[in-house]
């Protein structure tokens, strides 16, 4: 290192001689300015104190997923807190780097700077580093755990018997059925009608009961802060309470086959009275179809061969190796002609 620096030394330019004139410390080490540390800390405190509120109040309200439901609101708040915690860390790295580049760089023809003993060990810096990162990580652990639990499980699927439930005592159940490659919704408290329109009432606690008829899908409504896997044979419950009117996207977020990318539709949050009239009207309009559906259940197991003539299952040995898609097995009599 040393030899490289001296090796580069060209016949002295004006800058180099000026540098040499400023009483160079022995062994080429750059003079340590004891104020450097405090300057860096001061710069960091000031810039953090500017950047954090600037971000929180200017950008914060626009951070996804927005505030369309209490769980989306919670997710947005969490993102903002994480970024507010991360910005000073980012600034610390950048400020240190920038300060080092400006103040401790090698001068053009001067000796290469080398670290003194302080670069190898500095107890106050080490202690502060370990203490502050430990506190930050422990805070994020506690904060993250709490935020995951409230409100009502933060919009994540909790399986068939949720531990964290909404404070509201009246909860509207809506069943979400994934299949290759579409979403349908059943409303058990309105006669169990099934529709491809997801309509939810504002200001009402909703329990999405998410299931699948075939492979694993994932019910993802980011504007509502809801995301729950749709597993065949499983009733996966996720809660949210909408708090803004408007439309939202429903997407499948689990690679589920060829047309996974096309597995989306939209839904809307309407007022409770609009919802009530939509639901009762749809229940009436679809009554003729609903009676041919399988009775409402939390999970369904479709027959591969539709043996009972129904779209939905009979739940009898659903994974039988002799599902024949209607074909006769060797030795079986052919089906009677209709
Ligand atoms: Cu899917």
XYZ file of C-alpha atoms and ligand atoms in Angstrom:
339
model
C 0.000 0.000 0.000
C 2.641 2.441 1.102
C 4.864 1.556 -1.816
C 1.983 1.948 -4.218
C 1.394 5.459 -2.957
C 4.996 6.449 -3.203
C 5.350 4.638 -6.486
C 2.668 6.826 -7.953
C 4.504 9.915 -6.816
C 5.203 11.993 -9.865
C 7.681 14.831 -9.821
C 6.092 17.161 -7.339
C 3.103 19.124 -8.526
C 2.091 22.243 -6.676
C -0.659 20.447 -4.759
C 1.631 17.731 -3.549
C 4.184 20.086 -2.190
C 1.467 22.055 -0.412
C 0.271 18.808 1.120
C 3.775 17.898 2.180
C 4.235 21.293 3.695
C 1.322 20.781 6.079
C 3.424 18.816 8.559
C 2.653 15.282 7.403
C 2.201 12.825 10.266
C 4.673 9.998 10.496
C 4.199 6.813 8.457
C 1.869 8.570 6.055
C -1.135 8.427 8.401
C -3.646 11.200 7.957
C -3.928 13.444 10.945
C -6.917 12.332 12.965
C -9.284 15.136 13.590
C -11.016 14.394 16.870
C -13.945 16.485 15.698
C -14.652 14.169 12.768
C -16.816 11.816 14.822
C -18.939 14.594 16.274
C -19.278 16.292 12.896
C -20.575 13.041 11.405
C -22.977 12.496 14.309
C -24.174 16.103 14.108
C -24.715 15.885 10.376
C -26.556 12.605 10.851
C -28.835 13.936 13.600
C -29.731 17.043 11.602
C -30.371 15.220 8.314
C -32.354 12.456 10.059
C -34.446 15.032 11.880
C -35.245 16.581 8.497
C -35.687 13.393 6.435
C -37.921 11.463 8.832
C -40.743 13.987 9.258
C -40.416 14.992 5.607
C -41.001 11.397 4.571
C -43.677 10.651 7.155
C -45.852 13.666 6.433
C -45.260 14.113 2.692
C -44.829 10.580 1.316
C -46.366 8.569 4.174
C -50.034 9.081 3.275
C -49.331 7.862 -0.293
C -47.490 4.671 0.596
C -49.282 1.480 -0.540
C -51.584 -0.173 0.254
C -53.443 3.010 1.185
C -56.187 3.302 3.773
C -59.174 1.581 2.184
C -59.621 -0.746 5.171
C -58.394 -0.947 8.728
C -55.910 -3.678 7.762
C -54.608 -1.694 4.760
C -54.290 1.328 7.026
C -52.315 -0.786 9.467
C -50.017 -2.057 6.706
C -49.389 1.495 5.496
C -48.574 2.613 9.031
C -46.183 -0.327 9.426
C -44.377 0.504 6.187
C -44.048 4.114 7.288
C -42.652 3.163 10.688
C -40.169 0.781 9.032
C -39.023 3.478 6.628
C -38.768 6.063 9.412
C -36.574 3.570 11.288
C -34.554 2.733 8.173
C -33.899 6.279 6.927
C -31.445 7.194 9.728
C -29.608 3.903 9.112
C -29.385 4.707 5.406
C -28.264 8.262 6.184
C -25.630 7.012 8.634
C -24.060 4.890 5.897
C -24.249 7.598 3.240
C -23.018 10.399 5.492
C -20.100 8.345 6.746
C -19.239 7.357 3.190
C -19.568 10.906 1.886
C -17.570 12.349 4.772
C -14.823 9.784 4.258
C -14.681 10.417 0.517
C -14.413 14.164 0.973
C -12.107 14.361 3.972
C -9.988 11.228 4.058
C -9.249 10.626 0.430
C -5.689 10.416 -0.811
C -4.470 13.642 -2.316
C -3.380 13.424 -5.896
C 0.334 12.929 -5.407
C 0.447 12.555 -1.685
C 0.940 9.419 0.362
C -1.913 6.964 0.582
C -3.753 7.486 3.879
C -3.657 4.596 6.274
C -5.860 3.968 9.276
C -4.403 4.609 12.680
C -5.106 2.553 15.806
C -8.584 4.086 16.004
C -9.596 2.304 12.838
C -8.962 -1.064 14.471
C -10.751 -0.715 17.743
C -12.869 1.954 19.295
C -14.811 0.866 22.335
C -17.345 3.708 22.420
C -18.179 3.208 18.725
C -18.434 -0.553 19.133
C -20.650 -0.262 22.201
C -22.905 2.314 20.573
C -23.148 0.205 17.410
C -24.075 -3.037 19.210
C -26.479 -1.274 21.572
C -28.288 0.751 18.910
C -28.687 -2.112 16.421
C -29.873 -4.442 19.210
C -32.441 -1.912 20.337
C -33.598 -1.311 16.771
C -33.998 -5.023 16.029
C -35.785 -5.716 19.323
C -38.121 -2.772 18.726
C -38.946 -4.012 15.215
C -39.534 -7.505 16.587
C -41.989 -6.279 19.216
C -43.662 -3.752 16.933
C -43.957 -6.241 14.053
C -45.438 -8.931 16.287
C -47.994 -6.541 17.756
C -48.965 -5.193 14.351
C -49.357 -8.712 12.961
C -51.851 -9.532 15.696
C -53.985 -6.420 15.533
C -56.430 -5.605 14.100
C -57.985 -9.060 13.879
C -54.875 -10.683 12.454
C -53.903 -7.813 10.117
C -55.672 -9.246 7.066
C -53.624 -12.439 6.855
C -55.161 -15.887 6.615
C -55.368 -17.505 10.046
C -56.684 -20.932 9.114
C -60.093 -22.305 10.091
C -60.114 -21.157 13.733
C -58.642 -17.659 13.936
C -56.931 -16.626 17.128
C -57.147 -12.883 16.481
C -60.646 -11.713 15.711
C -62.080 -8.255 15.058
C -63.457 -6.228 17.930
C -66.805 -5.931 16.156
C -69.389 -8.464 17.271
C -71.189 -8.571 13.940
C -69.049 -10.070 11.205
C -70.187 -10.615 7.616
C -68.899 -13.935 6.276
C -67.978 -14.057 2.585
C -66.607 -17.222 1.065
C -63.863 -16.827 -1.516
C -63.440 -19.791 -3.856
C -60.348 -20.026 -6.024
C -60.147 -22.334 -8.989
C -58.118 -22.481 -12.182
C -58.452 -19.655 -13.141
C -61.076 -17.496 -11.546
C -62.456 -16.284 -8.255
C -66.049 -16.727 -7.170
C -67.740 -15.598 -3.972
C -70.529 -17.103 -1.901
C -72.570 -15.198 0.635
C -73.754 -17.737 3.226
C -75.955 -15.279 5.098
C -77.848 -14.506 1.858
C -78.908 -18.001 0.901
C -75.417 -19.036 -0.194
C -75.644 -17.512 -3.678
C -72.471 -17.602 -5.731
C -71.264 -14.721 -7.884
C -68.132 -13.471 -9.586
C -68.739 -9.987 -8.164
C -67.098 -9.230 -4.847
C -69.181 -6.532 -3.196
C -68.471 -5.624 0.417
C -70.126 -3.125 2.759
C -68.228 -0.181 4.179
C -67.592 0.067 7.916
C -68.430 -3.604 8.511
C -66.165 -6.339 9.820
C -65.793 -8.975 7.116
C -64.543 -12.526 7.445
C -63.208 -13.832 4.148
C -63.382 -17.630 4.181
C -60.852 -18.519 1.532
C -60.746 -21.951 -0.069
C -59.914 -23.599 -3.378
C -61.440 -26.245 -5.612
C -58.188 -27.432 -7.164
C -54.653 -26.199 -6.561
C -53.262 -23.626 -4.113
C -54.228 -20.068 -5.026
C -53.782 -16.902 -3.025
C -56.533 -14.358 -2.467
C -54.842 -10.987 -2.547
C -56.713 -7.683 -2.276
C -53.902 -5.285 -1.587
C -56.100 -2.204 -1.346
C -57.975 -3.912 1.502
C -54.777 -5.215 3.083
C -55.965 -8.813 2.763
C -53.882 -11.752 1.647
C -54.756 -15.364 2.375
C -53.839 -18.639 0.712
C -56.639 -20.608 -0.929
C -55.950 -24.250 -0.214
C -58.213 -27.077 -1.386
C -60.022 -28.612 1.568
C -59.107 -25.713 3.874
C -61.178 -22.861 5.267
C -58.683 -20.016 5.642
C -60.169 -17.010 7.439
C -58.928 -13.425 7.021
C -60.560 -10.338 8.518
C -60.809 -6.761 7.409
C -63.089 -3.765 7.909
C -63.431 -1.483 4.862
C -63.324 2.214 5.686
C -63.542 3.864 2.251
C -65.924 3.482 -0.675
C -64.446 2.553 -4.046
C -63.179 -0.288 -6.184
C -60.279 -2.641 -5.623
C -58.453 -5.420 -7.471
C -58.537 -9.081 -6.548
C -55.523 -11.034 -7.737
C -54.251 -14.546 -7.420
C -50.814 -14.318 -5.846
C -49.756 -17.946 -6.013
C -48.480 -19.377 -9.282
C -51.330 -21.754 -10.073
C -50.908 -22.799 -13.668
C -51.023 -21.560 -17.217
C -53.489 -18.687 -16.771
C -52.411 -17.635 -13.296
C -51.657 -14.167 -14.652
C -55.220 -13.802 -15.882
C -56.710 -14.775 -12.540
C -57.948 -11.433 -11.318
C -61.101 -9.411 -11.111
C -62.307 -6.318 -9.355
C -64.597 -5.675 -6.439
C -66.139 -2.730 -4.703
C -66.833 -1.264 -1.296
C -70.345 0.191 -1.125
C -72.418 1.673 1.672
C -74.079 -0.828 4.040
C -77.534 0.028 2.673
C -76.351 -0.356 -0.955
C -74.826 -3.679 0.031
C -78.024 -4.817 1.698
C -80.115 -4.084 -1.382
C -77.491 -5.603 -3.742
C -77.279 -8.779 -1.675
C -81.005 -9.324 -1.310
C -81.600 -8.514 -4.992
C -78.826 -10.880 -6.126
C -80.036 -13.591 -3.793
C -83.461 -13.339 -5.416
C -82.118 -13.149 -8.983
C -79.806 -16.131 -8.552
C -82.197 -18.297 -6.549
C -82.884 -20.519 -9.568
C -79.130 -21.196 -9.942
C -78.364 -21.424 -6.255
C -80.589 -24.422 -5.780
C -78.405 -26.428 -8.172
C -75.239 -25.539 -6.297
C -73.786 -27.784 -3.688
C -75.143 -26.759 -0.300
C -73.000 -24.102 1.261
C -70.003 -25.610 3.052
C -66.678 -24.221 4.237
C -64.785 -26.460 1.827
C -65.643 -28.429 -1.277
C -64.058 -31.407 -2.943
C -64.971 -31.594 -6.604
C -65.179 -34.995 -8.218
C -62.806 -35.422 -11.088
C -65.451 -37.387 -12.955
C -68.498 -35.474 -11.767
C -69.934 -38.831 -10.725
C -72.912 -37.328 -8.987
C -73.653 -35.011 -11.850
C -72.827 -32.016 -9.690
C -70.147 -29.489 -10.145
C -69.317 -29.874 -6.503
C -68.447 -32.912 -4.571
C -69.865 -35.774 -2.798
C -66.839 -35.909 -0.504
C -66.640 -39.667 -0.994
C -63.089 -40.813 -1.533
C -62.261 -37.674 -3.477
C -58.789 -38.783 -4.444
C -59.711 -42.297 -5.544
C -57.230 -43.640 -8.080
C -60.119 -44.899 -10.170
C -61.531 -41.508 -11.059
C -62.378 -42.294 -14.647
C -63.763 -39.059 -16.017
C -66.884 -40.974 -16.962
C -65.125 -43.760 -18.883
C -65.877 -47.367 -18.083
C -63.162 -49.425 -16.457
C -62.084 -52.664 -18.064
C -64.622 -55.343 -17.189
C -67.315 -52.812 -16.268
C -70.516 -52.754 -18.265
C -70.722 -49.798 -20.602
C -72.947 -47.004 -19.351
C -76.510 -47.289 -20.600
C -77.300 -45.061 -23.554
C -79.544 -42.145 -22.722
Cu -54.595 -18.904 -8.846
